[in-house]
Amino acid sequence: MFLCYSSTFITLPSPKPQTLSFNLSSHSSHFINLYQVSSSSLSSFSRKSHEPIKHTKQKLNLYASLSPSPPLETTPSTFRTKNPKDVNVLVVGSTGYIGKFVVKELVERGFNVTSIAREKSGTKGSVDKETTLRELRGANVCFSDVTNLDSFNESLKSLGVSFDVVVSCLASRNGGVKDSWKIDYEATKNSLVAGRKLGASHFVLLSAICVQKPLLEFQRAKLKLEDELVKEAEKDDRFSYSIVRPTAFFKSLGGQVDLVKDGKPYVMFGDGKLCACKPISEQDLASFIVDCVMSEDKVNKVLPIGGPGKALTPLEQGEILFRLLGKEPKFLKVPIGIMDFAIGVLDFLVKVFPSLEDAAEFGKIGRYYAAESMLILDPDTGEYSDEKTPSYGKDTLEDFFGRVLREGMAGQELGEQNIF
């Protein structure tokens, strides 16, 4: 079943236990709860087809193969000569953390926006249709299931319109093996197929900078979809893409604000310099994504992007927070080897209890984001580069921390993306 609404015709009224969080994804800022695993999360995929990439010399060759290739020559799409009000944009993943801001930005710039949403969205289906309509005010909202291609096609067909551009902000909610392939690849592929069927000639994909070094299932799923976008453009010069790979989101770095405010130490792994990022706000990222809709200079390109200023390590992030609070810095440094030991145990247990597959994957995700920087990776040296990572926008992490200290984390909740 699907239901479609136009916000033009519907008016709605406006509207502490200690935890440790890690930045798990630049694209969707996934945070994982290691201790909330159910048997329903079992993977239906072949173990052989999803074997982890080994840490060998071949890995550096893989990094090089993932470097952005020169843009393809394309025939300019006619929609770019139109006024935004005459450009039809389909947005999937519109109720997510970034998706809501993308819809708002598109509406403010005057595009004709159709947003796809589930009838029950948000964490564990906690957001109803009325709330979704209010949050996506200004867009035409179609309630459908993007994971079911037949149903999704029927939903779009019922609208009786064609589309110029598809913008995908879809992302797995928990990073598990099965969910990653279902959302980051299959559902996103469905949006490509359905959009193309109704005339879309440009696809904007919200990916993640961490796919440069794919050791996790959601990274492999995203890379597979990226590859199919490139192939689609190669076989049809009337089709183009823009692949956006952002660094860390603000909310993924805000999990310890309340703890430090309450006098707890700022927790980090190793010496606090293992991972760095150029965090970007949801508004700035949404603005960059919408730039990709009409900008010819972003056509058929992989576009890594970070926020303004230099890259920040966890140590520097903690120092900013203590400075804003006027407190003497107090850090708790956790050996990264603790995570390696836990992952080793989980990998062993998975061989006996396959139902723990996602738990093992969650451990690897936590370890990855505790050690790897969210910056451009040099395929020749294997080093991350602050200088080579583009910056965009004006919102800084210090501004974000200050706002959270004053107003709390409302709107920045991690939900299913929390890690112990």
CSV table of C-alpha atoms in Angstrom, one decimal:
chain,number,residue,atom,x,y,z
A,1,MET,CA,0.0,0.0,0.0
A,2,PHE,CA,1.1,3.5,-0.7
A,3,LEU,CA,-0.3,7.0,0.0
A,4,CYS,CA,0.8,10.2,-1.5
A,5,TYR,CA,0.3,13.7,-0.2
A,6,SER,CA,1.0,17.2,-1.3
A,7,SER,CA,2.0,19.6,1.5
A,8,THR,CA,0.4,22.3,-0.7
A,9,PHE,CA,-3.0,21.0,0.3
A,10,ILE,CA,-2.4,19.9,3.9
A,11,THR,CA,-1.8,22.3,6.7
A,12,LEU,CA,-0.7,21.0,10.1
A,13,PRO,CA,0.0,22.9,13.3
A,14,SER,CA,3.7,23.7,14.1
A,15,PRO,CA,4.9,22.0,16.4
A,16,LYS,CA,21.8,9.3,32.4
A,17,PRO,CA,23.6,6.6,32.5
A,18,GLN,CA,27.2,7.0,31.3
A,19,THR,CA,27.7,5.9,27.7
A,20,LEU,CA,30.5,6.0,25.2
A,21,SER,CA,29.9,6.9,21.6
A,22,PHE,CA,32.1,6.7,18.5
A,23,ASN,CA,31.8,8.3,15.1
A,24,LEU,CA,30.9,5.4,12.9
A,25,SER,CA,30.0,6.9,9.6
A,26,SER,CA,30.5,10.1,7.7
A,27,HIS,CA,27.6,9.5,5.5
A,28,SER,CA,25.0,8.7,8.0
A,29,SER,CA,26.8,8.9,11.2
A,30,HIS,CA,25.9,5.4,12.1
A,31,PHE,CA,26.3,4.4,15.7
A,32,ILE,CA,25.8,0.9,16.8
A,33,ASN,CA,24.5,-0.7,20.0
A,34,LEU,CA,26.8,-3.6,20.5
A,35,TYR,CA,24.6,-5.2,23.1
A,36,GLN,CA,21.3,-5.1,21.4
A,37,VAL,CA,21.5,-7.9,18.9
A,38,SER,CA,18.5,-10.1,17.9
A,39,SER,CA,18.3,-13.2,15.9
A,40,SER,CA,16.1,-11.4,13.4
A,41,SER,CA,19.3,-9.6,12.2
A,42,LEU,CA,20.8,-12.7,10.7
A,43,SER,CA,22.3,-12.3,7.3
A,44,SER,CA,20.9,-14.1,4.3
A,45,PHE,CA,24.0,-13.4,2.3
A,46,SER,CA,26.7,-15.9,1.6
A,47,ARG,CA,29.6,-15.8,4.0
A,48,LYS,CA,32.0,-16.3,1.0
A,49,SER,CA,30.7,-13.3,-0.9
A,50,HIS,CA,31.3,-11.0,2.1
A,51,GLU,CA,34.6,-12.1,3.4
A,52,PRO,CA,36.6,-9.3,5.2
A,53,ILE,CA,39.4,-7.7,3.2
A,54,LYS,CA,42.7,-9.0,4.5
A,55,HIS,CA,45.4,-6.6,5.7
A,56,THR,CA,48.0,-7.3,3.1
A,57,LYS,CA,49.9,-5.5,0.3
A,58,GLN,CA,46.9,-6.0,-1.9
A,59,LYS,CA,45.0,-3.5,0.3
A,60,LEU,CA,47.1,-0.6,-0.9
A,61,ASN,CA,46.4,-1.6,-4.5
A,62,LEU,CA,42.7,-1.6,-3.6
A,63,TYR,CA,43.0,1.9,-2.2
A,64,ALA,CA,44.4,3.1,-5.5
A,65,SER,CA,41.7,1.5,-7.5
A,66,LEU,CA,39.1,3.5,-5.4
A,67,SER,CA,40.7,6.9,-6.2
A,68,PRO,CA,38.3,9.1,-8.1
A,69,SER,CA,38.6,8.7,-11.9
A,70,PRO,CA,38.5,11.6,-14.4
A,71,PRO,CA,35.0,12.8,-15.1
A,72,LEU,CA,33.2,11.2,-18.0
A,73,GLU,CA,32.3,13.3,-21.0
A,74,THR,CA,28.5,13.8,-21.0
A,75,THR,CA,25.8,15.5,-23.0
A,76,PRO,CA,24.4,18.3,-20.8
A,77,SER,CA,21.0,17.4,-19.4
A,78,THR,CA,18.2,19.7,-20.5
A,79,PHE,CA,16.9,20.2,-17.0
A,80,ARG,CA,19.9,22.3,-16.0
A,81,THR,CA,18.6,25.0,-18.4
A,82,LYS,CA,15.3,25.2,-16.5
A,83,ASN,CA,14.1,27.3,-13.6
A,84,PRO,CA,14.3,25.3,-10.4
A,85,LYS,CA,10.5,25.4,-10.1
A,86,ASP,CA,10.3,23.4,-13.3
A,87,VAL,CA,12.8,20.8,-12.1
A,88,ASN,CA,11.3,17.7,-10.5
A,89,VAL,CA,13.5,16.1,-7.8
A,90,LEU,CA,12.8,12.8,-6.2
A,91,VAL,CA,14.3,12.3,-2.7
A,92,VAL,CA,14.7,8.9,-1.0
A,93,GLY,CA,15.9,8.6,2.5
A,94,SER,CA,14.1,11.9,3.1
A,95,THR,CA,13.3,11.3,6.8
A,96,GLY,CA,16.8,10.6,7.8
A,97,TYR,CA,19.2,12.9,9.6
A,98,ILE,CA,20.6,14.4,6.4
A,99,GLY,CA,17.6,13.7,4.2
A,100,LYS,CA,15.3,16.1,6.1
A,101,PHE,CA,17.8,19.0,5.6
A,102,VAL,CA,18.2,18.1,1.9
A,103,VAL,CA,14.4,18.3,1.4
A,104,LYS,CA,14.3,21.6,3.2
A,105,GLU,CA,17.2,23.0,1.2
A,106,LEU,CA,15.6,21.9,-2.1
A,107,VAL,CA,12.3,23.4,-1.2
A,108,GLU,CA,13.9,26.7,-0.2
A,109,ARG,CA,15.7,26.9,-3.5
A,110,GLY,CA,12.4,26.5,-5.3
A,111,PHE,CA,12.6,22.9,-6.7
A,112,ASN,CA,9.6,20.8,-7.2
A,113,VAL,CA,10.3,18.1,-4.6
A,114,THR,CA,8.8,14.6,-4.1
A,115,SER,CA,9.9,12.9,-0.9
A,116,ILE,CA,9.5,9.2,-0.3
A,117,ALA,CA,8.9,8.1,3.3
A,118,ARG,CA,7.7,5.1,5.2
A,119,GLU,CA,4.3,5.3,7.0
A,120,LYS,CA,6.2,4.7,10.2
A,121,SER,CA,9.7,6.2,10.1
A,122,GLY,CA,12.3,7.1,12.7
A,123,THR,CA,13.8,4.9,15.4
A,124,LYS,CA,11.7,1.7,15.6
A,125,GLY,CA,8.9,3.4,13.6
A,126,SER,CA,8.3,6.1,16.2
A,127,VAL,CA,7.4,8.8,13.7
A,128,ASP,CA,3.9,8.8,12.3
A,129,LYS,CA,2.6,10.2,9.0
A,130,GLU,CA,1.4,13.5,10.4
A,131,THR,CA,4.8,14.3,11.9
A,132,THR,CA,6.5,13.3,8.6
A,133,LEU,CA,4.3,15.6,6.6
A,134,ARG,CA,5.1,18.4,9.0
A,135,GLU,CA,8.8,17.8,8.9
A,136,LEU,CA,8.8,17.7,5.1
A,137,ARG,CA,6.6,20.7,4.6
A,138,GLY,CA,6.8,22.2,1.1
A,139,ALA,CA,7.5,18.8,-0.6
A,140,ASN,CA,5.0,16.4,-2.0
A,141,VAL,CA,5.2,13.4,0.3
A,142,CYS,CA,4.6,9.8,-1.0
A,143,PHE,CA,4.5,7.0,1.5
A,144,SER,CA,6.0,3.9,0.0
A,145,ASP,CA,8.5,1.2,0.5
A,146,VAL,CA,11.7,1.7,-1.5
A,147,THR,CA,13.0,-1.8,-0.6
A,148,ASN,CA,10.2,-3.3,-2.7
A,149,LEU,CA,10.8,-2.3,-6.3
A,150,ASP,CA,7.4,-3.3,-7.6
A,151,SER,CA,5.5,-1.4,-4.9
A,152,PHE,CA,7.9,1.5,-5.3
A,153,ASN,CA,7.3,1.6,-9.1
A,154,GLU,CA,3.6,1.6,-8.6
A,155,SER,CA,3.8,4.4,-6.0
A,156,LEU,CA,5.7,6.7,-8.4
A,157,LYS,CA,3.5,5.7,-11.4
A,158,SER,CA,0.5,6.9,-9.4
A,159,LEU,CA,1.9,10.4,-9.1
A,160,GLY,CA,1.6,10.9,-12.9
A,161,VAL,CA,4.8,12.9,-13.2
A,162,SER,CA,8.3,12.4,-14.5
A,163,PHE,CA,11.5,13.2,-12.7
A,164,ASP,CA,14.7,15.0,-13.7
A,165,VAL,CA,16.9,14.1,-10.7
A,166,VAL,CA,17.0,11.5,-7.9
A,167,VAL,CA,18.7,12.4,-4.7
A,168,SER,CA,19.5,9.4,-2.4
A,169,CYS,CA,20.2,9.9,1.3
A,170,LEU,CA,19.5,6.3,2.1
A,171,ALA,CA,21.7,4.6,4.7
A,172,SER,CA,21.6,1.5,6.8
A,173,ARG,CA,20.2,2.2,10.3
A,174,ASN,CA,22.4,-0.3,12.1
A,175,GLY,CA,25.3,-1.2,9.9
A,176,GLY,CA,24.6,-4.9,10.1
A,177,VAL,CA,25.5,-7.2,7.3
A,178,LYS,CA,22.0,-7.9,6.0
A,179,ASP,CA,20.7,-4.4,6.6
A,180,SER,CA,23.7,-2.8,4.8
A,181,TRP,CA,23.1,-4.7,1.6
A,182,LYS,CA,19.3,-4.2,1.8
A,183,ILE,CA,19.5,-0.4,2.2
A,184,ASP,CA,22.9,0.8,1.0
A,185,TYR,CA,22.8,-1.3,-2.1
A,186,GLU,CA,19.4,-2.8,-2.9
A,187,ALA,CA,17.1,0.0,-1.9
A,188,THR,CA,19.4,2.6,-3.4
A,189,LYS,CA,19.5,0.6,-6.6
A,190,ASN,CA,15.7,0.5,-6.6
A,191,SER,CA,15.6,4.3,-6.5
A,192,LEU,CA,18.0,4.4,-9.5
A,193,VAL,CA,15.9,1.9,-11.5
A,194,ALA,CA,12.6,3.5,-10.6
A,195,GLY,CA,13.9,7.0,-11.2
A,196,ARG,CA,15.4,6.2,-14.6
A,197,LYS,CA,12.1,4.6,-15.6
A,198,LEU,CA,10.4,7.9,-15.1
A,199,GLY,CA,12.9,10.0,-16.9
A,200,ALA,CA,15.6,10.9,-14.3
A,201,SER,CA,18.9,11.8,-16.0
A,202,HIS,CA,20.9,12.7,-12.9
A,203,PHE,CA,21.5,10.8,-9.7
A,204,VAL,CA,23.0,12.4,-6.5
A,205,LEU,CA,24.2,9.8,-4.1
A,206,LEU,CA,25.1,10.4,-0.4
A,207,SER,CA,27.9,8.0,0.2
A,208,ALA,CA,30.7,8.2,2.7
A,209,ILE,CA,34.4,9.1,2.7
A,210,CYS,CA,35.3,5.9,4.6
A,211,VAL,CA,34.5,3.7,1.5
A,212,GLN,CA,38.1,4.5,0.4
A,213,LYS,CA,39.2,1.8,2.7
A,214,PRO,CA,36.4,-0.8,2.6
A,215,LEU,CA,36.7,-3.2,5.5
A,216,LEU,CA,33.0,-3.2,6.5
A,217,GLU,CA,29.9,-4.5,4.8
A,218,PHE,CA,28.1,-1.1,4.5
A,219,GLN,CA,31.2,0.3,2.8
A,220,ARG,CA,31.3,-2.6,0.3
A,221,ALA,CA,27.5,-2.1,-0.4
A,222,LYS,CA,28.0,1.6,-1.1
A,223,LEU,CA,30.9,1.0,-3.4
A,224,LYS,CA,28.9,-1.5,-5.4
A,225,LEU,CA,26.2,1.1,-5.9
A,226,GLU,CA,28.8,3.7,-6.8
A,227,ASP,CA,30.2,1.4,-9.4
A,228,GLU,CA,26.8,0.8,-11.0
A,229,LEU,CA,26.2,4.6,-11.2
A,230,VAL,CA,29.5,4.9,-13.1
A,231,LYS,CA,28.5,2.1,-15.5
A,232,GLU,CA,25.1,3.6,-16.1
A,233,ALA,CA,26.8,6.9,-17.1
A,234,GLU,CA,29.3,5.0,-19.3
A,235,LYS,CA,26.6,3.3,-21.3
A,236,ASP,CA,24.2,6.3,-21.6
A,237,ASP,CA,25.7,9.8,-22.2
A,238,ARG,CA,22.4,11.4,-21.3
A,239,PHE,CA,22.7,10.1,-17.7
A,240,SER,CA,25.0,11.6,-15.1
A,241,TYR,CA,25.8,11.2,-11.4
A,242,SER,CA,27.4,13.1,-8.4
A,243,ILE,CA,28.7,10.9,-5.6
A,244,VAL,CA,29.1,12.8,-2.4
A,245,ARG,CA,31.5,11.4,0.2
A,246,PRO,CA,31.2,13.5,3.5
A,247,THR,CA,33.4,13.1,6.5
A,248,ALA,CA,32.0,12.9,10.1
A,249,PHE,CA,28.6,14.5,11.0
A,250,PHE,CA,28.3,16.7,14.0
A,251,LYS,CA,26.0,14.5,15.9
A,252,SER,CA,28.4,11.6,15.7
A,253,LEU,CA,30.9,13.6,17.8
A,254,GLY,CA,28.4,14.9,20.4
A,255,GLY,CA,27.8,11.8,22.4
A,256,GLN,CA,30.2,12.8,25.2
A,257,VAL,CA,29.1,16.4,25.7
A,258,ASP,CA,26.7,15.7,28.5
A,259,LEU,CA,29.2,13.4,30.2
A,260,VAL,CA,31.9,16.0,30.2
A,261,LYS,CA,29.5,18.6,31.3
A,262,ASP,CA,28.6,16.4,34.3
A,263,GLY,CA,32.3,16.1,35.3
A,264,LYS,CA,33.2,12.8,33.5
A,265,PRO,CA,36.4,12.4,31.6
A,266,TYR,CA,36.5,12.6,27.8
A,267,VAL,CA,37.1,9.1,26.6
A,268,MET,CA,39.3,8.4,23.5
A,269,PHE,CA,41.4,5.5,22.1
A,270,GLY,CA,45.2,5.4,22.1
A,271,ASP,CA,46.7,8.8,22.4
A,272,GLY,CA,43.7,10.6,21.0
A,273,LYS,CA,45.3,11.1,17.6
A,274,LEU,CA,44.4,7.9,15.9
A,275,CYS,CA,41.5,9.3,13.9
A,276,ALA,CA,40.8,12.8,12.6
A,277,CYS,CA,38.1,14.4,10.6
A,278,LYS,CA,36.7,17.7,9.2
A,279,PRO,CA,33.2,17.4,10.7
A,280,ILE,CA,30.4,18.9,8.7
A,281,SER,CA,27.0,20.1,9.8
A,282,GLU,CA,23.8,18.7,8.5
A,283,GLN,CA,22.9,22.1,7.0
A,284,ASP,CA,26.2,22.6,5.2
A,285,LEU,CA,26.1,19.0,3.8
A,286,ALA,CA,22.6,19.5,2.6
A,287,SER,CA,23.6,22.7,0.8
A,288,PHE,CA,26.5,20.9,-0.9
A,289,ILE,CA,24.2,18.0,-1.9
A,290,VAL,CA,21.7,20.4,-3.5
A,291,ASP,CA,24.5,22.2,-5.3
A,292,CYS,CA,25.1,18.9,-7.1
A,293,VAL,CA,21.6,18.9,-8.6
A,294,MET,CA,22.3,21.7,-11.1
A,295,SER,CA,26.1,22.3,-11.1
A,296,GLU,CA,27.9,21.2,-14.2
A,297,ASP,CA,31.2,21.1,-12.4
A,298,LYS,CA,29.9,18.3,-10.1
A,299,VAL,CA,28.8,16.0,-12.9
A,300,ASN,CA,30.2,12.5,-13.0
A,301,LYS,CA,32.5,13.1,-10.1
A,302,VAL,CA,33.3,11.5,-6.8
A,303,LEU,CA,33.1,14.5,-4.3
A,304,PRO,CA,34.7,14.1,-0.9
A,305,ILE,CA,33.7,16.9,1.4
A,306,GLY,CA,34.3,18.1,4.9
A,307,GLY,CA,33.4,21.1,7.0
A,308,PRO,CA,35.4,24.3,7.4
A,309,GLY,CA,38.8,24.6,9.1
A,310,LYS,CA,41.5,22.0,9.8
A,311,ALA,CA,41.0,18.4,10.7
A,312,LEU,CA,40.4,17.7,14.3
A,313,THR,CA,41.6,14.7,16.3
A,314,PRO,CA,39.6,13.3,19.3
A,315,LEU,CA,42.1,14.9,21.6
A,316,GLU,CA,41.5,18.3,20.0
A,317,GLN,CA,37.7,17.8,20.0
A,318,GLY,CA,37.9,17.1,23.8
A,319,GLU,CA,40.1,20.2,24.3
A,320,ILE,CA,37.5,22.3,22.6
A,321,LEU,CA,34.8,21.0,24.8
A,322,PHE,CA,36.7,21.5,28.0
A,323,ARG,CA,37.6,25.1,26.9
A,324,LEU,CA,33.9,25.9,26.3
A,325,LEU,CA,33.1,24.6,29.7
A,326,GLY,CA,35.9,26.4,31.4
A,327,LYS,CA,37.2,23.2,32.9
A,328,GLU,CA,40.6,21.6,33.2
A,329,PRO,CA,40.9,18.9,30.5
A,330,LYS,CA,40.5,15.3,31.9
A,331,PHE,CA,40.9,12.5,29.5
A,332,LEU,CA,40.5,8.7,29.8
A,333,LYS,CA,42.7,6.9,27.2
A,334,VAL,CA,41.6,3.4,26.3
A,335,PRO,CA,44.1,1.0,24.6
A,336,ILE,CA,42.8,0.1,21.1
A,337,GLY,CA,43.9,-3.5,21.7
A,338,ILE,CA,40.8,-3.9,23.9
A,339,MET,CA,38.7,-3.7,20.8
A,340,ASP,CA,41.0,-6.0,18.9
A,341,PHE,CA,40.6,-8.6,21.6
A,342,ALA,CA,36.8,-8.3,21.6
A,343,ILE,CA,36.6,-8.6,17.9
A,344,GLY,CA,38.8,-11.7,17.9
A,345,VAL,CA,36.5,-13.3,20.4
A,346,LEU,CA,33.4,-12.4,18.4
A,347,ASP,CA,34.9,-13.7,15.2
A,348,PHE,CA,35.6,-17.0,16.9
A,349,LEU,CA,32.1,-17.2,18.3
A,350,VAL,CA,30.5,-16.5,14.9
A,351,LYS,CA,31.9,-19.8,13.7
A,352,VAL,CA,29.9,-21.6,16.3
A,353,PHE,CA,26.9,-19.2,16.6
A,354,PRO,CA,26.2,-17.6,13.2
A,355,SER,CA,23.5,-15.5,14.9
A,356,LEU,CA,26.3,-13.3,16.3
A,357,GLU,CA,27.4,-12.2,12.8
A,358,ASP,CA,26.0,-8.7,13.2
A,359,ALA,CA,27.5,-8.4,16.7
A,360,ALA,CA,31.0,-9.2,15.2
A,361,GLU,CA,30.3,-6.6,12.4
A,362,PHE,CA,29.3,-4.0,15.0
A,363,GLY,CA,32.6,-4.6,16.8
A,364,LYS,CA,34.5,-4.1,13.6
A,365,ILE,CA,32.6,-0.8,12.9
A,366,GLY,CA,33.5,0.5,16.3
A,367,ARG,CA,37.1,-0.4,15.9
A,368,TYR,CA,37.3,1.1,12.4
A,369,TYR,CA,36.0,4.5,13.6
A,370,ALA,CA,38.2,4.5,16.7
A,371,ALA,CA,41.3,4.2,14.5
A,372,GLU,CA,40.7,5.4,11.0
A,373,SER,CA,40.5,9.1,10.0
A,374,MET,CA,37.6,10.5,7.9
A,375,LEU,CA,39.9,12.3,5.4
A,376,ILE,CA,41.2,11.8,1.9
A,377,LEU,CA,43.4,8.7,1.8
A,378,ASP,CA,46.6,8.8,-0.3
A,379,PRO,CA,46.7,5.5,-2.1
A,380,ASP,CA,50.4,5.6,-2.5
A,381,THR,CA,51.4,6.2,1.1
A,382,GLY,CA,48.3,4.9,2.9
A,383,GLU,CA,48.2,8.1,4.9
A,384,TYR,CA,45.3,10.4,5.4
A,385,SER,CA,45.6,14.0,4.3
A,386,ASP,CA,44.0,17.1,6.0
A,387,GLU,CA,45.2,19.3,3.1
A,388,LYS,CA,43.7,17.2,0.3
A,389,THR,CA,40.3,16.9,2.0
A,390,PRO,CA,38.0,19.7,0.6
A,391,SER,CA,36.2,22.0,3.0
A,392,TYR,CA,32.8,23.5,2.7
A,393,GLY,CA,30.3,25.6,4.7
A,394,LYS,CA,30.6,27.8,7.7
A,395,ASP,CA,29.3,25.7,10.7
A,396,THR,CA,32.1,24.6,13.0
A,397,LEU,CA,32.3,21.8,15.6
A,398,GLU,CA,33.0,24.5,18.3
A,399,ASP,CA,29.7,26.2,17.4
A,400,PHE,CA,27.9,22.9,17.6
A,401,PHE,CA,29.4,22.0,21.0
A,402,GLY,CA,28.4,25.5,22.3
A,403,ARG,CA,24.8,25.0,21.1
A,404,VAL,CA,24.5,21.5,22.6
A,405,LEU,CA,25.8,22.8,25.9
A,406,ARG,CA,23.1,25.5,25.9
A,407,GLU,CA,20.2,23.6,24.4
A,408,GLY,CA,21.0,19.9,24.7
A,409,MET,CA,21.1,17.2,21.9
A,410,ALA,CA,17.5,17.7,20.8
A,411,GLY,CA,17.3,16.7,17.1
A,412,GLN,CA,20.7,15.0,17.3
A,413,GLU,CA,19.6,11.8,19.0
A,414,LEU,CA,21.5,8.7,17.9
A,415,GLY,CA,18.6,6.2,18.3
A,416,GLU,CA,19.5,2.9,16.7
A,417,GLN,CA,22.9,4.3,15.9
A,418,ASN,CA,24.2,4.1,19.5
A,419,ILE,CA,27.2,2.1,20.6
A,420,PHE,CA,27.3,0.7,24.1
